[in-house]
Amino acid sequence: MSKPPVLTPEQRRAALEKAKQFRQRRSVVKSDIKAQKLTVSQVIDLAQNDEAVAKMRVIELIESVPGVGKIRAQSLISKLDISPSRRIAGLGAHQRANIVKEFALPIDSSAHGRLVVLSGPGGVGKSSVAKALRLRDEFWVSVSATTRAPRINEKNGVDYFFYSDEEFDQAIKDGKFLEWASFAGARYGTPKQPVMSALAEGKNVLLEIDIDGAKQVKAHEPSALLVFLEPPTWEELVARLEGRGTDSEERRAARLALAQEELAQASYFDKSLVNDQVDAVVEHLIVLASS
Ligand code: 5GP
């Protein structure tokens, strides 16, 4: 191998600056792939005239595709017989054609969306996060079934499916729930079929459920990402639970006791987020789902 040229300080500065610009460009392209603004095939085309993209490693390209992730990217790249260190510019015509075929439109029809479970103590603000996520395209948010009575302003089919005890028993018998659990005297369950359909369509799915339910989901779907939502402080959680005018005093006391037990379970989760701002939590979940 020939010796690298000796660079003057100016040349070195210029080279470092160029490398930085290339990294920034690649990071924009990867975000666009994650946001489904660019397809794999479009990025491979871009590499013809864009040196920064041409130097992107193929594994980085594949990992950026929604629903793929690091582990699946490794198996795909070996299936496609491409070296993990290969850059887009170094792909042969045959390899290029195989990748494009693998990720044929829509972006990656074989990819499943990400299943994200948001849990944490009652009163921490999970439902506000879920509500905000319903307004975003990045997630499909599951609607649970429950045997508890609707609160004022809650609508059947929007906030929950309100079931009688008999209806809930029947749904359990028919295997209609992905998970179900009892919480503060009522039962709550996640309808399985809509979740599976959304995932199969490549959508990220959010379940906003209690901790018991989160553990059941992980047992069935080890790839699910369990996110624990923490209150900024215990005092704030108490204030929120006490201030809930929609619950009876007895129910509030039961929730407080439960919340204490629940807080101790954060370590079981893949990720903890502090709920000091709903918007920040929403953005964080969107990033987590695409990583
Ligand atoms: P709430 O009655 O305040 O709407 O909800 C009480 C608790 O039930 C919350 O912790 C909420 O996350 C949880 N929950 C809501 N839906 C489900 C579900 O489908 N399954 C489980 N396991 N918990 C749920």
Tab-separated table of C-alpha atoms and ligand atoms in Angstrom:
chain	number	residue	atom	x	y	z
A	1	MET	CA	0.000	0.000	0.000
A	2	SER	CA	1.346	3.420	-0.910
A	3	LYS	CA	2.081	5.870	1.881
A	4	PRO	CA	-0.684	8.415	2.572
A	5	PRO	CA	0.215	11.897	1.274
A	6	VAL	CA	1.573	14.359	3.824
A	7	LEU	CA	-1.067	17.059	4.218
A	8	THR	CA	-0.469	20.672	5.055
A	9	PRO	CA	-2.488	21.947	8.055
A	10	GLU	CA	-4.898	23.679	5.635
A	11	GLN	CA	-5.410	20.514	3.624
A	12	ARG	CA	-6.014	18.549	6.818
A	13	ARG	CA	-8.554	21.098	8.025
A	14	ALA	CA	-10.306	20.990	4.653
A	15	ALA	CA	-10.353	17.172	4.696
A	16	LEU	CA	-11.820	17.119	8.212
A	17	GLU	CA	-14.450	19.681	7.216
A	18	LYS	CA	-15.395	17.610	4.162
A	19	ALA	CA	-15.670	14.443	6.266
A	20	LYS	CA	-17.937	16.288	8.706
A	21	GLN	CA	-20.196	17.510	5.891
A	22	PHE	CA	-20.381	13.953	4.503
A	23	ARG	CA	-21.387	12.580	7.908
A	24	GLN	CA	-24.095	15.229	8.229
A	25	ARG	CA	-25.398	14.476	4.758
A	26	ARG	CA	-25.548	10.739	5.521
A	27	SER	CA	-27.382	11.414	8.734
A	28	VAL	CA	-30.044	13.445	6.850
A	29	VAL	CA	-30.439	10.655	4.289
A	30	LYS	CA	-30.819	8.057	7.059
A	31	SER	CA	-33.497	10.165	8.777
A	32	ASP	CA	-35.328	10.486	5.466
A	33	ILE	CA	-35.276	6.708	5.020
A	34	LYS	CA	-36.631	6.285	8.567
A	35	ALA	CA	-39.357	8.828	7.886
A	36	GLN	CA	-40.186	6.954	4.654
A	37	LYS	CA	-39.348	10.030	2.558
A	38	LEU	CA	-36.691	8.079	0.655
A	39	THR	CA	-36.747	4.467	-0.492
A	40	VAL	CA	-33.738	2.144	-0.571
A	41	SER	CA	-33.823	2.238	-4.356
A	42	GLN	CA	-33.851	6.064	-4.390
A	43	VAL	CA	-30.821	6.167	-2.075
A	44	ILE	CA	-28.907	3.765	-4.320
A	45	ASP	CA	-29.712	6.039	-7.275
A	46	LEU	CA	-28.637	9.096	-5.292
A	47	ALA	CA	-25.253	7.492	-4.662
A	48	GLN	CA	-24.415	7.807	-8.374
A	49	ASN	CA	-23.976	11.579	-8.051
A	50	ASP	CA	-23.606	12.154	-4.331
A	51	GLU	CA	-20.214	11.240	-2.928
A	52	ALA	CA	-21.368	11.368	0.692
A	53	VAL	CA	-24.167	8.880	-0.008
A	54	ALA	CA	-21.872	6.736	-2.169
A	55	LYS	CA	-19.651	6.293	0.891
A	56	MET	CA	-22.495	5.175	3.165
A	57	ARG	CA	-22.101	1.581	4.320
A	58	VAL	CA	-24.826	-0.719	2.978
A	59	ILE	CA	-25.540	-2.010	6.479
A	60	GLU	CA	-26.338	1.572	7.613
A	61	LEU	CA	-28.729	1.945	4.697
A	62	ILE	CA	-30.541	-1.298	5.557
A	63	GLU	CA	-30.680	-0.518	9.296
A	64	SER	CA	-32.397	2.781	8.541
A	65	VAL	CA	-35.372	1.134	6.859
A	66	PRO	CA	-38.404	1.346	9.189
A	67	GLY	CA	-39.006	-1.911	10.987
A	68	VAL	CA	-35.621	-3.462	10.175
A	69	GLY	CA	-33.218	-2.643	13.051
A	70	LYS	CA	-29.696	-3.899	13.679
A	71	ILE	CA	-30.341	-7.622	14.097
A	72	ARG	CA	-32.515	-8.054	11.029
A	73	ALA	CA	-30.097	-5.888	9.028
A	74	GLN	CA	-27.268	-8.312	9.864
A	75	SER	CA	-29.241	-11.312	8.662
A	76	LEU	CA	-30.436	-9.498	5.517
A	77	ILE	CA	-26.937	-8.439	4.551
A	78	SER	CA	-25.608	-11.952	4.892
A	79	LYS	CA	-28.608	-13.322	2.978
A	80	LEU	CA	-27.810	-10.833	0.204
A	81	ASP	CA	-24.168	-11.953	0.366
A	82	ILE	CA	-22.815	-8.460	0.984
A	83	SER	CA	-19.861	-7.758	3.252
A	84	PRO	CA	-20.804	-5.685	6.343
A	85	SER	CA	-18.044	-3.198	5.467
A	86	ARG	CA	-19.253	-2.701	1.859
A	87	ARG	CA	-20.181	0.852	0.882
A	88	ILE	CA	-22.980	1.670	-1.573
A	89	ALA	CA	-20.451	2.736	-4.231
A	90	GLY	CA	-18.777	-0.679	-3.991
A	91	LEU	CA	-21.902	-2.701	-4.804
A	92	GLY	CA	-21.905	-4.819	-7.949
A	93	ALA	CA	-24.840	-4.536	-10.401
A	94	HIS	CA	-26.203	-7.889	-9.226
A	95	GLN	CA	-26.033	-6.942	-5.542
A	96	ARG	CA	-27.692	-3.599	-6.289
A	97	ALA	CA	-30.564	-5.334	-8.068
A	98	ASN	CA	-30.989	-7.804	-5.180
A	99	ILE	CA	-31.210	-5.067	-2.546
A	100	VAL	CA	-33.722	-3.087	-4.588
A	101	LYS	CA	-35.812	-6.249	-4.974
A	102	GLU	CA	-35.596	-7.033	-1.252
A	103	PHE	CA	-36.911	-3.579	-0.373
A	104	ALA	CA	-39.370	-3.208	-3.234
A	105	LEU	CA	-42.121	-0.626	-2.716
A	106	PRO	CA	-43.986	0.061	-0.504
A	107	ILE	CA	-40.678	0.752	1.233
A	108	ASP	CA	-40.463	-2.674	2.793
A	109	SER	CA	-43.636	-4.655	2.472
A	110	SER	CA	-42.093	-7.566	4.404
A	111	ALA	CA	-41.183	-5.367	7.371
A	112	HIS	CA	-43.339	-5.375	10.439
A	113	GLY	CA	-43.924	-2.164	12.322
A	114	ARG	CA	-42.530	-1.821	15.809
A	115	LEU	CA	-44.613	-2.852	18.793
A	116	VAL	CA	-44.072	-0.329	21.582
A	117	VAL	CA	-45.652	-0.801	24.994
A	118	LEU	CA	-46.027	2.292	27.136
A	119	SER	CA	-46.546	1.545	30.783
A	120	GLY	CA	-45.904	3.021	34.214
A	121	PRO	CA	-47.800	3.936	37.359
A	122	GLY	CA	-51.411	5.077	37.099
A	123	GLY	CA	-51.648	8.866	36.977
A	124	VAL	CA	-48.248	9.334	35.350
A	125	GLY	CA	-49.803	10.655	32.143
A	126	LYS	CA	-49.673	7.648	29.803
A	127	SER	CA	-53.077	8.407	28.348
A	128	SER	CA	-52.074	12.005	27.494
A	129	VAL	CA	-49.062	10.641	25.617
A	130	ALA	CA	-51.240	8.085	23.813
A	131	LYS	CA	-53.750	10.803	22.937
A	132	ALA	CA	-51.016	13.008	21.467
A	133	LEU	CA	-49.639	10.051	19.493
A	134	ARG	CA	-53.048	9.375	17.965
A	135	LEU	CA	-52.661	12.695	16.138
A	136	ARG	CA	-49.367	11.575	14.586
A	137	ASP	CA	-48.802	9.407	11.522
A	138	GLU	CA	-45.847	7.564	13.008
A	139	PHE	CA	-47.983	5.354	15.259
A	140	TRP	CA	-51.193	3.453	15.264
A	141	VAL	CA	-52.519	3.517	18.827
A	142	SER	CA	-54.479	0.513	20.064
A	143	VAL	CA	-57.896	0.962	21.699
A	144	SER	CA	-58.336	-1.339	24.701
A	145	ALA	CA	-61.428	-3.062	26.002
A	146	THR	CA	-62.416	-2.505	29.629
A	147	THR	CA	-65.133	-3.468	32.077
A	148	ARG	CA	-64.915	-0.154	33.952
A	149	ALA	CA	-67.632	2.451	33.443
A	150	PRO	CA	-66.946	5.264	30.978
A	151	ARG	CA	-65.806	8.554	32.509
A	152	ILE	CA	-67.429	11.812	31.444
A	153	ASN	CA	-66.301	12.651	27.880
A	154	GLU	CA	-65.074	9.116	27.141
A	155	LYS	CA	-66.473	7.580	23.970
A	156	ASN	CA	-66.988	3.922	23.191
A	157	GLY	CA	-64.597	2.824	20.441
A	158	VAL	CA	-62.428	5.929	20.840
A	159	ASP	CA	-61.081	5.889	24.411
A	160	TYR	CA	-62.022	2.287	25.140
A	161	PHE	CA	-64.411	-0.406	24.032
A	162	PHE	CA	-66.655	-0.595	27.091
A	163	TYR	CA	-67.554	-4.256	27.718
A	164	SER	CA	-69.874	-5.901	30.200
A	165	ASP	CA	-68.302	-8.619	32.370
A	166	GLU	CA	-69.976	-11.248	30.169
A	167	GLU	CA	-68.619	-9.709	26.979
A	168	PHE	CA	-65.136	-9.580	28.491
A	169	ASP	CA	-65.360	-13.251	29.601
A	170	GLN	CA	-66.413	-14.233	26.094
A	171	ALA	CA	-63.548	-12.297	24.494
A	172	ILE	CA	-61.063	-14.101	26.774
A	173	LYS	CA	-62.626	-17.464	25.873
A	174	ASP	CA	-62.433	-16.675	22.158
A	175	GLY	CA	-58.732	-15.789	22.446
A	176	LYS	CA	-59.427	-12.242	21.270
A	177	PHE	CA	-56.936	-10.538	23.595
A	178	LEU	CA	-53.209	-10.155	23.117
A	179	GLU	CA	-53.071	-9.644	26.881
A	180	TRP	CA	-55.464	-8.706	29.628
A	181	ALA	CA	-55.148	-7.757	33.286
A	182	SER	CA	-57.157	-6.621	36.286
A	183	PHE	CA	-56.516	-3.136	37.543
A	184	ALA	CA	-58.213	-1.368	40.459
A	185	GLY	CA	-61.285	-3.572	40.328
A	186	ALA	CA	-61.838	-3.585	36.580
A	187	ARG	CA	-60.470	-5.662	33.696
A	188	TYR	CA	-58.605	-4.270	30.697
A	189	GLY	CA	-57.521	-6.092	27.525
A	190	THR	CA	-55.801	-5.377	24.210
A	191	PRO	CA	-57.773	-6.671	21.186
A	192	LYS	CA	-55.300	-8.873	19.298
A	193	GLN	CA	-56.481	-8.753	15.697
A	194	PRO	CA	-56.255	-4.977	15.035
A	195	VAL	CA	-52.738	-4.891	16.542
A	196	MET	CA	-51.536	-7.765	14.351
A	197	SER	CA	-53.058	-6.205	11.225
A	198	ALA	CA	-51.441	-2.815	11.898
A	199	LEU	CA	-48.040	-4.434	12.469
A	200	ALA	CA	-48.390	-6.499	9.304
A	201	GLU	CA	-49.114	-3.277	7.400
A	202	GLY	CA	-45.759	-1.969	8.630
A	203	LYS	CA	-47.253	0.475	11.140
A	204	ASN	CA	-45.667	1.142	14.513
A	205	VAL	CA	-48.143	0.196	17.203
A	206	LEU	CA	-48.468	1.744	20.636
A	207	LEU	CA	-50.142	-0.087	23.518
A	208	GLU	CA	-50.827	2.065	26.565
A	209	ILE	CA	-51.366	-0.568	29.230
A	210	ASP	CA	-50.557	-1.490	32.831
A	211	ILE	CA	-47.379	-3.222	33.958
A	212	ASP	CA	-48.869	-6.720	34.199
A	213	GLY	CA	-50.084	-6.416	30.632
A	214	ALA	CA	-46.691	-5.129	29.467
A	215	LYS	CA	-45.011	-8.232	30.881
A	216	GLN	CA	-47.491	-10.507	29.111
A	217	VAL	CA	-46.843	-8.763	25.796
A	218	LYS	CA	-43.071	-9.207	26.207
A	219	ALA	CA	-43.610	-12.926	26.899
A	220	HIS	CA	-45.577	-13.344	23.634
A	221	GLU	CA	-43.593	-10.856	21.522
A	222	PRO	CA	-39.979	-10.615	22.730
A	223	SER	CA	-39.295	-8.003	20.047
A	224	ALA	CA	-41.747	-5.581	21.731
A	225	LEU	CA	-40.111	-2.503	23.196
A	226	LEU	CA	-41.260	-1.866	26.764
A	227	VAL	CA	-41.148	1.790	27.756
A	228	PHE	CA	-41.683	2.850	31.366
A	229	LEU	CA	-43.084	6.330	31.896
A	230	GLU	CA	-41.893	7.897	35.151
A	231	PRO	CA	-43.296	10.951	36.926
A	232	PRO	CA	-40.852	13.859	37.362
A	233	THR	CA	-41.231	13.320	41.149
A	234	TRP	CA	-43.285	11.131	43.494
A	235	GLU	CA	-44.945	14.283	44.909
A	236	GLU	CA	-46.147	15.207	41.441
A	237	LEU	CA	-47.648	11.751	40.953
A	238	VAL	CA	-49.490	11.997	44.284
A	239	ALA	CA	-50.793	15.438	43.313
A	240	ARG	CA	-52.050	14.134	39.979
A	241	LEU	CA	-53.804	11.135	41.551
A	242	GLU	CA	-55.322	13.226	44.349
A	243	GLY	CA	-56.521	15.801	41.863
A	244	ARG	CA	-58.378	13.294	39.736
A	245	GLY	CA	-61.949	14.329	40.298
A	246	THR	CA	-63.207	11.532	38.082
A	247	ASP	CA	-62.350	8.771	40.591
A	248	SER	CA	-63.961	7.968	43.939
A	249	GLU	CA	-61.862	8.457	47.106
A	250	GLU	CA	-61.584	4.711	47.589
A	251	ARG	CA	-60.361	4.228	44.045
A	252	ARG	CA	-57.819	7.064	44.378
A	253	ALA	CA	-56.373	5.497	47.556
A	254	ALA	CA	-56.118	2.113	45.829
A	255	ARG	CA	-54.376	3.737	42.868
A	256	LEU	CA	-51.861	5.482	45.133
A	257	ALA	CA	-50.916	2.228	46.847
A	258	LEU	CA	-50.636	0.523	43.487
A	259	ALA	CA	-48.542	3.336	42.015
A	260	GLN	CA	-45.983	2.833	44.772
A	261	GLU	CA	-45.613	-0.844	43.875
A	262	GLU	CA	-45.571	-0.058	40.167
A	263	LEU	CA	-42.764	2.488	40.423
A	264	ALA	CA	-40.515	-0.242	41.783
A	265	GLN	CA	-40.834	-2.167	38.518
A	266	ALA	CA	-39.080	0.282	36.194
A	267	SER	CA	-35.985	-1.905	35.926
A	268	TYR	CA	-37.969	-4.607	34.115
A	269	PHE	CA	-38.451	-2.255	31.147
A	270	ASP	CA	-36.234	-1.716	28.105
A	271	LYS	CA	-36.354	2.040	28.455
A	272	SER	CA	-37.512	4.668	30.977
A	273	LEU	CA	-38.738	8.121	30.020
A	274	VAL	CA	-39.557	10.924	32.437
A	275	ASN	CA	-42.876	12.558	31.651
A	276	ASP	CA	-42.053	16.192	32.245
A	277	GLN	CA	-43.429	17.228	28.853
A	278	VAL	CA	-45.880	15.228	26.777
A	279	ASP	CA	-44.489	16.517	23.452
A	280	ALA	CA	-40.955	15.511	24.376
A	281	VAL	CA	-42.108	11.989	25.307
A	282	VAL	CA	-43.981	11.722	22.003
A	283	GLU	CA	-40.895	12.704	19.996
A	284	HIS	CA	-38.774	10.281	22.006
A	285	LEU	CA	-41.161	7.396	21.321
A	286	ILE	CA	-41.122	8.169	17.595
A	287	VAL	CA	-37.326	8.052	17.568
A	288	LEU	CA	-37.297	4.823	19.597
A	289	ALA	CA	-39.754	3.135	17.225
A	290	SER	CA	-37.549	3.831	14.227
A	291	SER	CA	-34.238	2.847	15.838
B	1	5GP	P1	-57.815	3.993	33.302
B	1	5GP	O1	-58.935	3.321	33.992
B	1	5GP	O2	-57.219	5.098	34.130
B	1	5GP	O3	-58.138	4.432	31.915
B	1	5GP	O4	-56.633	2.889	33.138
B	1	5GP	C1	-56.199	2.195	34.267
B	1	5GP	C2	-54.961	1.404	33.876
B	1	5GP	O5	-55.271	0.390	32.931
B	1	5GP	C3	-53.870	2.252	33.258
B	1	5GP	O6	-52.653	1.907	33.880
B	1	5GP	C4	-53.880	1.808	31.825
B	1	5GP	O7	-52.597	1.925	31.239
B	1	5GP	C5	-54.289	0.375	31.940
B	1	5GP	N1	-54.818	-0.200	30.717
B	1	5GP	C6	-55.548	0.413	29.768
B	1	5GP	N2	-55.814	-0.431	28.773
B	1	5GP	C7	-55.224	-1.614	29.098
B	1	5GP	C8	-55.129	-2.890	28.444
B	1	5GP	O8	-55.627	-3.124	27.345
B	1	5GP	N3	-54.445	-3.849	29.091
B	1	5GP	C9	-53.862	-3.649	30.300
B	1	5GP	N4	-53.185	-4.662	30.827
B	1	5GP	N5	-53.922	-2.475	30.935
B	1	5GP	C10	-54.604	-1.469	30.343
